[in-house]
Tab-separated table of C-alpha atoms and ligand atoms in Angstrom:
chain	number	residue	atom	x	y	z
F	820	UNK	CA	-19.017	-47.942	42.550
F	821	UNK	CA	-16.269	-48.690	45.062
F	822	UNK	CA	-17.535	-48.298	48.606
F	823	UNK	CA	-14.187	-47.975	50.252
F	824	UNK	CA	-11.403	-45.575	49.523
F	825	UNK	CA	-7.928	-47.096	49.469
F	826	UNK	CA	-5.359	-44.592	50.704
F	827	UNK	CA	-1.688	-45.624	50.747
F	828	UNK	CA	-0.179	-45.234	54.227
F	829	UNK	CA	3.210	-43.690	54.988
F	830	UNK	CA	3.646	-42.282	51.511
F	831	UNK	CA	4.073	-38.771	50.224
F	832	UNK	CA	1.318	-36.635	48.761
F	833	UNK	CA	2.290	-37.406	45.161
F	834	UNK	CA	1.773	-41.130	45.730
F	835	UNK	CA	-1.532	-40.463	47.467
F	836	UNK	CA	-2.747	-38.327	44.532
F	837	UNK	CA	-1.611	-41.063	42.129
F	838	UNK	CA	-3.641	-43.630	44.096
F	839	UNK	CA	-6.722	-41.385	44.306
F	840	UNK	CA	-7.001	-40.440	40.640
F	841	UNK	CA	-8.212	-43.831	39.319
F	842	UNK	CA	-10.533	-44.184	42.322
F	843	UNK	CA	-12.107	-40.762	41.734
F	844	UNK	CA	-12.425	-41.611	38.057
F	845	UNK	CA	-14.327	-44.771	39.051
F	846	UNK	CA	-16.486	-42.850	41.523
F	847	UNK	CA	-17.701	-40.193	39.109
F	848	UNK	CA	-17.656	-41.914	35.728
F	849	UNK	CA	-21.103	-43.494	35.958
F	850	UNK	CA	-22.781	-40.695	37.940
F	851	UNK	CA	-24.289	-37.857	35.917
F	852	UNK	CA	-25.329	-35.636	38.836
F	853	UNK	CA	-22.842	-32.802	39.285
F	854	UNK	CA	-23.547	-32.104	42.964
F	855	UNK	CA	-23.185	-35.795	43.849
F	856	UNK	CA	-19.815	-35.904	42.104
F	857	UNK	CA	-18.572	-32.678	43.719
F	858	UNK	CA	-19.643	-33.988	47.119
F	859	UNK	CA	-17.736	-37.236	46.689
F	860	UNK	CA	-14.608	-35.456	45.432
F	861	UNK	CA	-14.533	-33.247	48.540
F	862	UNK	CA	-15.064	-36.301	50.762
F	863	UNK	CA	-12.175	-38.143	49.106
F	864	UNK	CA	-9.814	-35.188	49.543
F	865	UNK	CA	-10.822	-34.662	53.165
F	866	UNK	CA	-10.414	-38.344	54.010
F	867	UNK	CA	-7.135	-38.800	52.150
F	868	UNK	CA	-5.320	-35.661	53.304
F	869	UNK	CA	-7.245	-34.382	56.334
F	870	UNK	CA	-7.347	-30.880	54.852
F	871	UNK	CA	-8.880	-28.280	57.169
F	872	UNK	CA	-11.438	-27.246	54.533
F	873	UNK	CA	-12.042	-28.419	51.001
F	874	UNK	CA	-14.928	-27.374	48.793
F	875	UNK	CA	-16.299	-25.966	45.587
F	876	UNK	CA	-17.684	-22.507	44.864
F	877	UNK	CA	-19.914	-22.582	41.785
F	878	UNK	CA	-20.176	-19.592	39.423
F	879	UNK	CA	-23.836	-18.588	39.306
F	880	UNK	CA	-26.034	-15.530	39.770
F	881	UNK	CA	-22.983	-13.325	39.108
F	882	UNK	CA	-21.113	-14.671	42.123
F	883	UNK	CA	-19.276	-17.688	43.484
F	884	UNK	CA	-21.813	-19.635	45.517
F	885	UNK	CA	-20.838	-22.261	48.088
F	886	UNK	CA	-21.215	-25.808	46.805
F	887	UNK	CA	-20.371	-29.197	48.304
F	888	UNK	CA	-17.603	-29.005	50.901
F	889	UNK	CA	-16.055	-30.741	53.897
F	890	UNK	CA	-15.001	-28.794	56.970
F	891	UNK	CA	-16.345	-25.955	59.092
F	892	UNK	CA	-19.186	-23.739	57.863
F	893	UNK	CA	-18.019	-21.194	55.306
F	894	UNK	CA	-18.952	-17.950	53.543
F	895	UNK	CA	-21.817	-18.705	51.173
F	896	UNK	CA	-21.237	-16.071	48.467
F	897	UNK	CA	-18.004	-14.548	47.178
F	898	UNK	CA	-17.905	-11.755	44.557
F	899	UNK	CA	-16.063	-12.730	41.353
F	900	UNK	CA	-13.083	-10.504	42.133
F	901	UNK	CA	-12.800	-10.960	45.904
F	902	UNK	CA	-10.377	-13.082	47.884
F	903	UNK	CA	-8.254	-15.940	46.662
F	904	UNK	CA	-11.300	-17.664	45.169
F	905	UNK	CA	-12.256	-14.545	43.218
F	906	UNK	CA	-8.663	-14.092	42.043
F	907	UNK	CA	-8.528	-17.676	40.753
F	908	UNK	CA	-11.908	-17.243	39.055
F	909	UNK	CA	-11.162	-13.899	37.404
F	910	UNK	CA	-7.555	-14.681	36.441
F	911	UNK	CA	-8.568	-18.206	35.355
F	912	UNK	CA	-5.569	-19.794	37.004
F	913	UNK	CA	-4.425	-21.784	40.012
F	914	UNK	CA	-3.405	-19.637	42.971
F	915	UNK	CA	-1.197	-20.934	45.745
F	916	UNK	CA	-1.088	-18.849	48.922
F	917	UNK	CA	1.572	-19.917	51.462
F	918	UNK	CA	0.385	-17.370	54.054
F	919	UNK	CA	-3.138	-15.984	53.772
F	920	UNK	CA	-2.222	-12.970	55.924
F	921	UNK	CA	0.000	-11.800	53.070
F	922	UNK	CA	-2.679	-12.106	50.372
F	923	UNK	CA	-4.416	-8.733	49.954
F	924	UNK	CA	-8.183	-9.163	50.180
F	925	UNK	CA	-8.108	-12.697	51.558
F	926	UNK	CA	-11.548	-13.624	52.895
F	927	UNK	CA	-11.160	-15.213	56.294
F	928	UNK	CA	-14.096	-17.592	56.588
F	929	UNK	CA	-12.121	-19.098	59.474
F	930	UNK	CA	-9.226	-17.602	61.412
F	931	UNK	CA	-7.734	-21.113	61.577
F	932	UNK	CA	-7.024	-21.108	57.839
F	933	UNK	CA	-3.340	-20.288	57.262
F	934	UNK	CA	-2.532	-21.318	53.682
F	935	UNK	CA	-4.573	-22.307	50.662
F	936	UNK	CA	-4.695	-23.365	47.054
F	937	UNK	CA	-7.511	-22.509	44.652
F	938	UNK	CA	-7.961	-23.975	41.167
F	939	UNK	CA	-10.459	-23.070	38.450
F	940	UNK	CA	-12.639	-25.728	36.806
F	941	UNK	CA	-13.461	-25.016	33.177
F	942	UNK	CA	-16.485	-25.599	30.984
F	943	UNK	CA	-15.690	-26.993	27.532
F	944	UNK	CA	-16.215	-23.483	26.093
F	945	UNK	CA	-13.325	-22.163	28.219
F	946	UNK	CA	-15.350	-20.255	30.824
F	947	UNK	CA	-14.858	-21.005	34.518
F	948	UNK	CA	-17.666	-23.169	35.894
F	949	UNK	CA	-16.489	-23.247	39.518
F	950	UNK	CA	-13.395	-23.180	41.668
F	951	UNK	CA	-11.961	-25.742	44.082
F	952	UNK	CA	-10.715	-24.181	47.320
F	953	UNK	CA	-8.476	-26.165	49.677
F	954	UNK	CA	-7.467	-24.575	52.989
F	955	UNK	CA	-4.931	-25.698	55.584
F	956	UNK	CA	-4.461	-24.760	59.211
F	957	UNK	CA	-0.692	-24.961	58.601
F	958	UNK	CA	1.389	-22.267	56.941
F	959	UNK	CA	2.888	-23.118	53.539
F	960	UNK	CA	1.109	-26.467	53.329
F	961	UNK	CA	0.694	-26.634	49.533
F	962	UNK	CA	3.163	-27.086	46.709
F	963	UNK	CA	3.271	-27.774	43.002
F	964	UNK	CA	2.609	-31.442	43.902
F	965	UNK	CA	-0.839	-30.413	45.164
F	966	UNK	CA	-1.382	-28.137	42.165
F	967	UNK	CA	-0.637	-31.036	39.784
F	968	UNK	CA	-2.533	-33.680	41.776
F	969	UNK	CA	-5.629	-31.532	42.229
F	970	UNK	CA	-5.490	-30.478	38.577
F	971	UNK	CA	-5.547	-34.140	37.500
F	972	UNK	CA	-8.658	-34.684	39.625
F	973	UNK	CA	-10.339	-31.597	38.170
F	974	UNK	CA	-9.524	-32.737	34.638
F	975	UNK	CA	-11.622	-35.854	35.343
F	976	UNK	CA	-14.446	-33.575	36.460
F	977	UNK	CA	-14.133	-31.212	33.484
F	978	UNK	CA	-14.722	-34.148	31.117
F	979	UNK	CA	-18.216	-34.403	32.609
F	980	UNK	CA	-19.115	-30.692	32.344
B	1608	SME	N1	-10.306	-18.436	51.474
B	1608	SME	C1	-11.208	-17.962	50.511
B	1608	SME	C2	-12.587	-17.818	51.068
B	1608	SME	C3	-13.314	-19.112	51.143
B	1608	SME	S1	-13.066	-19.899	52.588
B	1608	SME	O1	-11.718	-19.939	52.991
B	1608	SME	C4	-13.778	-21.377	52.607
B	1608	SME	C5	-10.779	-16.700	49.808
B	1608	SME	O2	-10.097	-15.809	50.326
B	1608	SME	O3	-11.141	-16.594	48.668
């Protein structure tokens, strides 16, 4: 396992995602423990992009339950249909929110969170295993570049589910 993350400097997000994908693949490929892999993925994303909050909510006990994350403390349980996380889970799709104040039902774990992107992670049988939630303290901080880059990372993870 590589001990050091190599993050290209002075490049755009697409190039950073491109550099991270093989490194994340290397990090998780020989580790079978799910929580360890989720923890390292959140650490990579936090270190590479400095996101305000990045973490997983795992579908269990009829709810989304907080999993490994990086950032300030967060809500521990989210109902399947509540907030951006619940919308991504129940609609089984990526949701990009440029301004959380304009998303009906947004759950404000922190008032500093201004925009976010949430992506579902699928089991092989097509059900949603968990969601990845990335929050920014800047408005309109996420684009299709993030949707594609994060999706590529989650595809690596889905192979191990
Ligand atoms: N923003 C989420 C809640 C989770 S926290 O932001 C970490 C939502 O509305 O679903």
